[in-house]
Amino acid sequence: MHDNSLVLSEKLRERGEQTTEEAAVNGGRATLVRMGVLALLWGSSFLWIKLALGGLPPAWISAVRCVLGALVVLGLCAWGRHRLPGSVRTWGHLAVAAFFGSALPFLLFAVGELTVDSGVAGVLNSTTPLWALLIGIVIGTDRGLSPVRLGGLLVGFAGTVLIFAPWQTTGLASWGAVALLAGAASYAVAYAYVARKLSNRGTSPIALSGAQLTAAAAMGLLTLPFSDTASIALTPTVLVAIGVLGVLGTGVAFAINYRLIADEGATQATTVGYLLPVVSVLLGALFLHEPLNARVVAGMVVVLAGVAMTRFRPRPVPAPAPVLDQAAV
């Protein structure tokens, strides 16, 4: 009887280990699926912006995108019973975050794609970590600037210059390119502001996202009376593009990103950013027949290499183990 109980105990232990391993494998697969879906949603946003520009001015694209995204995230907040912040001061900070993190960059990327290919727009969006590091250096919040990270900053911006090639008559330098870089820098300003003013406020990240998109939607709607309406042409392509951009590329993407951060941490979630330019370039080439310029592809690789270098942080050297005093033993 004793032997049987030992065998049963061993089998239960092995089954428990297998269940734990299966759960870990399934959890890892689920994370990879979420990362892939998020990369596709965000990476395709530049394609949808380009298609929406066929019948909507940039201000309308930004406003409708914010409204649809806010409705999706607020619905998820209601379903998950996540309460929006009630403090007036918090909403004031959210207004700043909404301006730099949603309303302004959404508008700037739409303006930029009037003259720049969607694939290039996606590549320039990936410069946001470079701007974030530069802003951190300027305001003094990033003091751990190693030679590798500084080199990454220089390499990343060198890749941007390679993409535009202002020394060539066939270069891509334009006001649209400036708008795209300004949009990427605006995201970086928002990240720095949120980290300083909205972190650890007792409100869930998805509720903060819903509140931020709501504030951005209000800002966008206020600009519409001053926007051009003569060029609006609501074709099926335009309606599908703006609908997918707002619902999936903004609302659902916000929710998936929140889940990734909750499950894997912010550092792991940010690795999705390496896939966005690849997705945007491929989709632009496949569906919009944008040229796969060798210089742009090379610039993209250089930019991503620079971003990877800026995220390098040397592992701390472990403290030496204490040496036991033989006499004390």
mmCIF file of C-alpha atoms in Angstrom:
data_model
loop_
_atom_site.group_PDB
_atom_site.id
_atom_site.type_symbol
_atom_site.label_atom_id
_atom_site.label_comp_id
_atom_site.label_asym_id
_atom_site.label_seq_id
_atom_site.Cartn_x
_atom_site.Cartn_y
_atom_site.Cartn_z
ATOM 1 C CA MET A 1 0.000 0.000 0.000
ATOM 2 C CA HIS A 2 2.827 2.292 0.869
ATOM 3 C CA ASP A 3 4.505 1.583 -2.498
ATOM 4 C CA ASN A 4 1.249 2.309 -4.352
ATOM 5 C CA SER A 5 0.884 5.660 -2.613
ATOM 6 C CA LEU A 6 4.433 6.557 -3.589
ATOM 7 C CA VAL A 7 3.745 5.656 -7.224
ATOM 8 C CA LEU A 8 0.497 7.661 -7.200
ATOM 9 C CA SER A 9 2.268 10.610 -5.607
ATOM 10 C CA GLU A 10 5.011 10.492 -8.226
ATOM 11 C CA LYS A 11 2.484 10.351 -11.073
ATOM 12 C CA LEU A 12 0.564 13.318 -9.669
ATOM 13 C CA ARG A 13 3.795 15.290 -9.322
ATOM 14 C CA GLU A 14 4.791 14.509 -12.919
ATOM 15 C CA ARG A 15 1.316 15.451 -14.143
ATOM 16 C CA GLY A 16 1.530 18.721 -12.229
ATOM 17 C CA GLU A 17 4.913 19.498 -13.777
ATOM 18 C CA GLN A 18 3.568 18.712 -17.245
ATOM 19 C CA THR A 19 0.543 20.952 -16.633
ATOM 20 C CA THR A 20 2.809 23.788 -15.514
ATOM 21 C CA GLU A 21 5.061 23.333 -18.544
ATOM 22 C CA GLU A 22 2.056 23.221 -20.892
ATOM 23 C CA ALA A 23 0.664 26.384 -19.315
ATOM 24 C CA ALA A 24 4.014 28.126 -19.777
ATOM 25 C CA VAL A 25 4.213 27.027 -23.416
ATOM 26 C CA ASN A 26 0.623 28.086 -24.102
ATOM 27 C CA GLY A 27 1.212 31.397 -22.334
ATOM 28 C CA GLY A 28 4.325 31.980 -24.429
ATOM 29 C CA ARG A 29 2.432 31.207 -27.621
ATOM 30 C CA ALA A 30 -0.388 33.554 -26.603
ATOM 31 C CA THR A 31 2.144 36.323 -25.998
ATOM 32 C CA LEU A 32 3.733 35.768 -29.407
ATOM 33 C CA VAL A 33 0.296 35.865 -31.042
ATOM 34 C CA ARG A 34 -0.552 39.133 -29.282
ATOM 35 C CA MET A 35 2.778 40.642 -30.297
ATOM 36 C CA GLY A 36 2.229 39.578 -33.900
ATOM 37 C CA VAL A 37 -1.312 40.962 -33.969
ATOM 38 C CA LEU A 38 -0.188 44.230 -32.365
ATOM 39 C CA ALA A 39 2.662 44.605 -34.867
ATOM 40 C CA LEU A 40 0.195 44.020 -37.708
ATOM 41 C CA LEU A 41 -2.369 46.483 -36.322
ATOM 42 C CA TRP A 42 0.119 49.263 -35.627
ATOM 43 C CA GLY A 43 2.275 48.547 -38.662
ATOM 44 C CA SER A 44 -0.750 48.647 -40.970
ATOM 45 C CA SER A 45 -1.925 51.985 -39.535
ATOM 46 C CA PHE A 46 0.265 53.838 -42.027
ATOM 47 C CA LEU A 47 -1.410 51.983 -44.903
ATOM 48 C CA TRP A 48 -4.880 52.896 -43.604
ATOM 49 C CA ILE A 49 -3.849 56.544 -43.156
ATOM 50 C CA LYS A 50 -2.672 56.698 -46.765
ATOM 51 C CA LEU A 51 -5.956 55.166 -47.990
ATOM 52 C CA ALA A 52 -8.072 57.447 -45.788
ATOM 53 C CA LEU A 53 -6.288 60.490 -47.224
ATOM 54 C CA GLY A 54 -8.019 59.659 -50.508
ATOM 55 C CA GLY A 55 -11.207 61.210 -49.147
ATOM 56 C CA LEU A 56 -10.540 62.831 -45.770
ATOM 57 C CA PRO A 57 -8.339 65.784 -44.712
ATOM 58 C CA PRO A 58 -5.691 65.078 -42.044
ATOM 59 C CA ALA A 59 -7.655 66.825 -39.268
ATOM 60 C CA TRP A 60 -10.675 64.615 -39.908
ATOM 61 C CA ILE A 61 -8.549 61.465 -39.920
ATOM 62 C CA SER A 62 -7.031 62.400 -36.563
ATOM 63 C CA ALA A 63 -10.378 63.304 -34.974
ATOM 64 C CA VAL A 64 -12.335 60.281 -36.207
ATOM 65 C CA ARG A 65 -9.475 57.973 -35.268
ATOM 66 C CA CYS A 66 -9.482 59.324 -31.707
ATOM 67 C CA VAL A 67 -13.279 59.107 -31.403
ATOM 68 C CA LEU A 68 -13.472 55.496 -32.602
ATOM 69 C CA GLY A 69 -10.482 54.448 -30.516
ATOM 70 C CA ALA A 70 -11.936 56.108 -27.415
ATOM 71 C CA LEU A 71 -15.280 54.330 -27.875
ATOM 72 C CA VAL A 72 -13.539 50.944 -28.072
ATOM 73 C CA VAL A 73 -11.311 51.481 -25.032
ATOM 74 C CA LEU A 74 -14.107 53.039 -22.953
ATOM 75 C CA GLY A 75 -16.274 50.032 -23.789
ATOM 76 C CA LEU A 76 -13.512 47.722 -22.572
ATOM 77 C CA CYS A 77 -13.173 49.813 -19.408
ATOM 78 C CA ALA A 78 -16.902 49.463 -18.742
ATOM 79 C CA TRP A 79 -16.784 45.714 -19.408
ATOM 80 C CA GLY A 80 -13.782 45.247 -17.115
ATOM 81 C CA ARG A 81 -15.115 47.723 -14.524
ATOM 82 C CA HIS A 82 -12.070 49.966 -14.756
ATOM 83 C CA ARG A 83 -12.961 53.363 -13.335
ATOM 84 C CA LEU A 84 -11.796 56.521 -15.073
ATOM 85 C CA PRO A 85 -9.826 59.004 -12.965
ATOM 86 C CA GLY A 86 -11.938 61.471 -10.999
ATOM 87 C CA SER A 87 -9.295 64.026 -10.058
ATOM 88 C CA VAL A 88 -9.347 67.324 -11.947
ATOM 89 C CA ARG A 89 -5.570 67.508 -11.617
ATOM 90 C CA THR A 90 -5.192 64.057 -13.188
ATOM 91 C CA TRP A 91 -7.424 65.076 -16.084
ATOM 92 C CA GLY A 92 -5.231 68.131 -16.560
ATOM 93 C CA HIS A 93 -2.194 65.883 -16.927
ATOM 94 C CA LEU A 94 -4.207 63.607 -19.218
ATOM 95 C CA ALA A 95 -5.011 66.569 -21.456
ATOM 96 C CA VAL A 96 -1.291 67.221 -21.941
ATOM 97 C CA ALA A 97 -0.658 63.518 -22.578
ATOM 98 C CA ALA A 98 -3.591 63.404 -25.017
ATOM 99 C CA PHE A 99 -2.247 66.346 -26.984
ATOM 100 C CA PHE A 100 1.312 65.037 -27.357
ATOM 101 C CA GLY A 101 0.463 61.321 -27.360
ATOM 102 C CA SER A 102 -2.597 61.187 -29.625
ATOM 103 C CA ALA A 103 -4.116 64.361 -31.081
ATOM 104 C CA LEU A 104 -0.910 66.002 -32.347
ATOM 105 C CA PRO A 105 1.011 62.939 -33.632
ATOM 106 C CA PHE A 106 -2.102 61.477 -35.292
ATOM 107 C CA LEU A 107 -2.505 64.775 -37.153
ATOM 108 C CA LEU A 108 1.191 65.065 -37.999
ATOM 109 C CA PHE A 109 1.403 61.543 -39.404
ATOM 110 C CA ALA A 110 -1.636 62.182 -41.587
ATOM 111 C CA VAL A 111 -0.083 65.446 -42.812
ATOM 112 C CA GLY A 112 3.250 63.723 -43.401
ATOM 113 C CA GLU A 113 1.745 60.984 -45.529
ATOM 114 C CA LEU A 114 0.372 63.564 -47.944
ATOM 115 C CA THR A 115 3.852 63.650 -49.466
ATOM 116 C CA VAL A 116 5.691 60.633 -47.991
ATOM 117 C CA ASP A 117 5.100 56.919 -48.621
ATOM 118 C CA SER A 118 3.361 54.923 -45.893
ATOM 119 C CA GLY A 119 6.348 52.581 -45.565
ATOM 120 C CA VAL A 120 8.731 55.458 -44.897
ATOM 121 C CA ALA A 121 6.242 56.860 -42.371
ATOM 122 C CA GLY A 122 6.390 53.576 -40.481
ATOM 123 C CA VAL A 123 10.181 53.628 -40.466
ATOM 124 C CA LEU A 124 10.269 57.187 -39.127
ATOM 125 C CA ASN A 125 7.765 56.259 -36.433
ATOM 126 C CA SER A 126 10.389 53.832 -35.106
ATOM 127 C CA THR A 127 12.659 56.790 -34.234
ATOM 128 C CA THR A 128 10.479 57.535 -31.188
ATOM 129 C CA PRO A 129 12.888 55.770 -28.748
ATOM 130 C CA LEU A 130 15.726 57.917 -30.114
ATOM 131 C CA TRP A 131 13.760 61.082 -29.395
ATOM 132 C CA ALA A 132 12.819 59.710 -25.966
ATOM 133 C CA LEU A 133 16.487 59.218 -25.085
ATOM 134 C CA LEU A 134 17.389 62.666 -26.401
ATOM 135 C CA ILE A 135 14.600 64.278 -24.366
ATOM 136 C CA GLY A 136 15.676 62.319 -21.290
ATOM 137 C CA ILE A 137 19.214 63.650 -21.682
ATOM 138 C CA VAL A 138 18.004 67.242 -22.081
ATOM 139 C CA ILE A 139 15.649 67.251 -19.074
ATOM 140 C CA GLY A 140 18.009 65.175 -16.939
ATOM 141 C CA THR A 141 15.816 62.106 -16.392
ATOM 142 C CA ASP A 142 18.148 59.727 -18.243
ATOM 143 C CA ARG A 143 21.514 59.834 -16.534
ATOM 144 C CA GLY A 144 22.715 56.340 -17.443
ATOM 145 C CA LEU A 145 24.086 57.351 -20.834
ATOM 146 C CA SER A 146 26.746 54.790 -21.693
ATOM 147 C CA PRO A 147 28.960 55.083 -24.796
ATOM 148 C CA VAL A 148 26.904 52.323 -26.438
ATOM 149 C CA ARG A 149 23.620 54.186 -25.930
ATOM 150 C CA LEU A 150 25.118 57.470 -27.124
ATOM 151 C CA GLY A 151 26.453 55.647 -30.173
ATOM 152 C CA GLY A 152 22.982 54.212 -30.767
ATOM 153 C CA LEU A 153 21.510 57.707 -30.741
ATOM 154 C CA LEU A 154 23.994 58.860 -33.370
ATOM 155 C CA VAL A 155 23.571 55.693 -35.459
ATOM 156 C CA GLY A 156 19.784 55.970 -35.364
ATOM 157 C CA PHE A 157 19.693 59.542 -36.576
ATOM 158 C CA ALA A 158 22.334 58.713 -39.192
ATOM 159 C CA GLY A 159 19.885 56.108 -40.504
ATOM 160 C CA THR A 160 17.208 58.797 -40.714
ATOM 161 C CA VAL A 161 19.522 61.012 -42.759
ATOM 162 C CA LEU A 162 20.293 58.036 -45.017
ATOM 163 C CA ILE A 163 16.569 57.548 -45.670
ATOM 164 C CA PHE A 164 16.029 61.159 -46.698
ATOM 165 C CA ALA A 165 19.334 61.574 -48.562
ATOM 166 C CA PRO A 166 19.045 65.376 -48.746
ATOM 167 C CA TRP A 167 22.265 65.465 -50.794
ATOM 168 C CA GLN A 168 20.493 63.740 -53.699
ATOM 169 C CA THR A 169 17.928 65.233 -56.056
ATOM 170 C CA THR A 170 15.905 62.022 -55.623
ATOM 171 C CA GLY A 171 15.979 62.279 -51.827
ATOM 172 C CA LEU A 172 12.833 62.165 -49.725
ATOM 173 C CA ALA A 173 13.354 65.381 -47.759
ATOM 174 C CA SER A 174 10.114 67.376 -47.608
ATOM 175 C CA TRP A 175 7.788 69.156 -45.213
ATOM 176 C CA GLY A 176 5.938 65.866 -44.895
ATOM 177 C CA ALA A 177 9.110 64.203 -43.637
ATOM 178 C CA VAL A 178 9.538 66.972 -41.067
ATOM 179 C CA ALA A 179 5.937 66.401 -39.922
ATOM 180 C CA LEU A 180 6.583 62.675 -39.513
ATOM 181 C CA LEU A 181 9.713 63.226 -37.427
ATOM 182 C CA ALA A 182 7.839 65.794 -35.338
ATOM 183 C CA GLY A 183 5.097 63.220 -34.789
ATOM 184 C CA ALA A 184 7.617 60.638 -33.572
ATOM 185 C CA ALA A 185 9.158 63.246 -31.250
ATOM 186 C CA SER A 186 5.675 64.119 -29.963
ATOM 187 C CA TYR A 187 5.141 60.505 -28.907
ATOM 188 C CA ALA A 188 8.425 60.668 -27.004
ATOM 189 C CA VAL A 189 7.329 63.841 -25.186
ATOM 190 C CA ALA A 190 4.097 62.093 -24.189
ATOM 191 C CA TYR A 191 5.941 59.042 -22.845
ATOM 192 C CA ALA A 192 8.224 61.215 -20.733
ATOM 193 C CA TYR A 193 5.295 63.260 -19.416
ATOM 194 C CA VAL A 194 3.167 60.219 -18.578
ATOM 195 C CA ALA A 195 6.080 58.578 -16.763
ATOM 196 C CA ARG A 196 6.567 61.654 -14.587
ATOM 197 C CA LYS A 197 2.978 62.781 -14.004
ATOM 198 C CA LEU A 198 0.623 59.828 -14.440
ATOM 199 C CA SER A 199 2.498 56.770 -13.187
ATOM 200 C CA ASN A 200 1.372 55.113 -9.933
ATOM 201 C CA ARG A 201 -1.787 57.203 -9.633
ATOM 202 C CA GLY A 202 -3.996 54.310 -8.606
ATOM 203 C CA THR A 203 -5.752 54.170 -11.984
ATOM 204 C CA SER A 204 -5.399 51.173 -14.293
ATOM 205 C CA PRO A 205 -3.397 51.758 -17.496
ATOM 206 C CA ILE A 206 -6.358 50.889 -19.719
ATOM 207 C CA ALA A 207 -8.520 53.449 -17.903
ATOM 208 C CA LEU A 208 -5.801 56.063 -18.397
ATOM 209 C CA SER A 209 -5.675 55.096 -22.081
ATOM 210 C CA GLY A 210 -9.441 55.506 -22.375
ATOM 211 C CA ALA A 211 -9.326 58.882 -20.665
ATOM 212 C CA GLN A 212 -6.405 60.001 -22.835
ATOM 213 C CA LEU A 213 -8.196 59.030 -26.055
ATOM 214 C CA THR A 214 -11.374 60.736 -24.832
ATOM 215 C CA ALA A 215 -9.490 63.981 -24.241
ATOM 216 C CA ALA A 216 -7.774 63.641 -27.628
ATOM 217 C CA ALA A 217 -11.141 63.045 -29.308
ATOM 218 C CA ALA A 218 -12.485 66.256 -27.774
ATOM 219 C CA MET A 219 -9.449 68.172 -29.052
ATOM 220 C CA GLY A 220 -9.840 66.693 -32.510
ATOM 221 C CA LEU A 221 -13.540 67.521 -32.714
ATOM 222 C CA LEU A 222 -12.809 71.142 -31.769
ATOM 223 C CA THR A 223 -10.585 71.499 -34.846
ATOM 224 C CA LEU A 224 -13.158 70.216 -37.354
ATOM 225 C CA PRO A 225 -15.071 73.512 -37.826
ATOM 226 C CA PHE A 226 -11.804 75.046 -39.041
ATOM 227 C CA SER A 227 -10.939 72.143 -41.341
ATOM 228 C CA ASP A 228 -11.530 71.883 -45.066
ATOM 229 C CA THR A 229 -14.685 69.933 -45.934
ATOM 230 C CA ALA A 230 -14.756 70.484 -49.691
ATOM 231 C CA SER A 231 -12.327 67.628 -50.329
ATOM 232 C CA ILE A 232 -14.250 65.042 -48.283
ATOM 233 C CA ALA A 233 -15.270 62.026 -50.368
ATOM 234 C CA LEU A 234 -16.621 59.123 -48.331
ATOM 235 C CA THR A 235 -15.930 56.265 -50.704
ATOM 236 C CA PRO A 236 -16.112 52.650 -49.468
ATOM 237 C CA THR A 237 -12.312 52.479 -49.381
ATOM 238 C CA VAL A 238 -12.081 55.618 -47.255
ATOM 239 C CA LEU A 239 -14.782 54.429 -44.848
ATOM 240 C CA VAL A 240 -13.150 51.030 -44.388
ATOM 241 C CA ALA A 241 -9.724 52.631 -43.933
ATOM 242 C CA ILE A 242 -10.801 55.110 -41.254
ATOM 243 C CA GLY A 243 -12.946 52.475 -39.538
ATOM 244 C CA VAL A 244 -10.120 49.945 -39.318
ATOM 245 C CA LEU A 245 -7.657 52.672 -38.296
ATOM 246 C CA GLY A 246 -9.865 53.869 -35.439
ATOM 247 C CA VAL A 247 -11.367 50.621 -34.170
ATOM 248 C CA LEU A 248 -8.492 48.184 -34.708
ATOM 249 C CA GLY A 249 -5.376 50.310 -35.206
ATOM 250 C CA THR A 250 -6.171 52.536 -32.227
ATOM 251 C CA GLY A 251 -8.782 51.044 -29.883
ATOM 252 C CA VAL A 252 -8.020 47.314 -30.068
ATOM 253 C CA ALA A 253 -4.270 47.979 -30.375
ATOM 254 C CA PHE A 254 -4.348 50.030 -27.153
ATOM 255 C CA ALA A 255 -6.075 47.140 -25.368
ATOM 256 C CA ILE A 256 -3.635 44.498 -26.653
ATOM 257 C CA ASN A 257 -0.674 46.668 -25.703
ATOM 258 C CA TYR A 258 -2.124 47.052 -22.197
ATOM 259 C CA ARG A 259 -2.454 43.267 -21.891
ATOM 260 C CA LEU A 260 1.121 42.743 -23.106
ATOM 261 C CA ILE A 261 2.490 45.217 -20.572
ATOM 262 C CA ALA A 262 0.457 43.572 -17.797
ATOM 263 C CA ASP A 263 1.636 40.056 -18.733
ATOM 264 C CA GLU A 264 5.213 40.585 -19.890
ATOM 265 C CA GLY A 265 6.262 44.022 -18.661
ATOM 266 C CA ALA A 266 6.886 47.247 -20.558
ATOM 267 C CA THR A 267 10.358 46.259 -21.779
ATOM 268 C CA GLN A 268 9.154 43.093 -23.489
ATOM 269 C CA ALA A 269 6.126 44.885 -24.933
ATOM 270 C CA THR A 270 8.304 47.529 -26.584
ATOM 271 C CA THR A 271 10.007 44.891 -28.746
ATOM 272 C CA VAL A 272 6.937 45.103 -30.987
ATOM 273 C CA GLY A 273 8.364 48.410 -32.169
ATOM 274 C CA TYR A 274 11.069 46.560 -34.112
ATOM 275 C CA LEU A 275 8.417 44.882 -36.264
ATOM 276 C CA LEU A 276 6.352 47.978 -37.138
ATOM 277 C CA PRO A 277 8.603 49.437 -39.859
ATOM 278 C CA VAL A 278 8.994 46.020 -41.471
ATOM 279 C CA VAL A 279 5.208 45.590 -41.591
ATOM 280 C CA SER A 280 4.620 49.124 -42.886
ATOM 281 C CA VAL A 281 7.230 48.817 -45.659
ATOM 282 C CA LEU A 282 5.943 45.415 -46.810
ATOM 283 C CA LEU A 283 2.271 46.466 -46.789
ATOM 284 C CA GLY A 284 3.078 49.678 -48.642
ATOM 285 C CA ALA A 285 4.908 47.714 -51.319
ATOM 286 C CA LEU A 286 2.225 45.011 -51.622
ATOM 287 C CA PHE A 287 -0.959 47.089 -51.594
ATOM 288 C CA LEU A 288 0.122 50.600 -52.605
ATOM 289 C CA HIS A 289 2.930 49.546 -54.961
ATOM 290 C CA GLU A 290 5.382 51.785 -53.142
ATOM 291 C CA PRO A 291 8.947 51.223 -54.378
ATOM 292 C CA LEU A 292 11.219 49.134 -52.171
ATOM 293 C CA ASN A 293 14.062 51.615 -52.313
ATOM 294 C CA ALA A 294 17.353 49.993 -51.287
ATOM 295 C CA ARG A 295 18.427 53.188 -49.534
ATOM 296 C CA VAL A 296 15.223 53.277 -47.466
ATOM 297 C CA VAL A 297 15.601 49.615 -46.488
ATOM 298 C CA ALA A 298 19.234 50.214 -45.509
ATOM 299 C CA GLY A 299 18.198 53.288 -43.528
ATOM 300 C CA MET A 300 15.523 51.250 -41.743
ATOM 301 C CA VAL A 301 18.103 48.650 -40.701
ATOM 302 C CA VAL A 302 20.440 51.380 -39.431
ATOM 303 C CA VAL A 303 17.633 53.092 -37.486
ATOM 304 C CA LEU A 304 16.570 49.832 -35.824
ATOM 305 C CA ALA A 305 20.190 49.034 -34.978
ATOM 306 C CA GLY A 306 20.488 52.442 -33.346
ATOM 307 C CA VAL A 307 17.279 51.896 -31.372
ATOM 308 C CA ALA A 308 18.561 48.518 -30.171
ATOM 309 C CA MET A 309 21.804 50.152 -29.024
ATOM 310 C CA THR A 310 19.958 52.865 -27.079
ATOM 311 C CA ARG A 311 18.138 50.164 -25.114
ATOM 312 C CA PHE A 312 21.364 48.463 -24.091
ATOM 313 C CA ARG A 313 21.983 48.508 -20.365
ATOM 314 C CA PRO A 314 24.904 46.538 -18.904
ATOM 315 C CA ARG A 315 23.949 43.929 -16.359
ATOM 316 C CA PRO A 316 24.931 44.858 -12.819
ATOM 317 C CA VAL A 317 27.939 42.972 -11.519
ATOM 318 C CA PRO A 318 26.789 40.654 -8.695
ATOM 319 C CA ALA A 319 28.279 41.298 -5.299
ATOM 320 C CA PRO A 320 30.947 38.771 -4.286
ATOM 321 C CA ALA A 321 29.764 36.013 -1.968
ATOM 322 C CA PRO A 322 30.811 36.555 1.647
ATOM 323 C CA VAL A 323 33.808 34.522 2.738
ATOM 324 C CA LEU A 324 33.168 32.506 5.881
ATOM 325 C CA ASP A 325 35.657 32.925 8.670
ATOM 326 C CA GLN A 326 37.071 29.445 9.244
ATOM 327 C CA ALA A 327 37.769 30.289 12.866
ATOM 328 C CA ALA A 328 34.123 31.217 13.417
ATOM 329 C CA VAL A 329 33.016 27.914 11.908
#
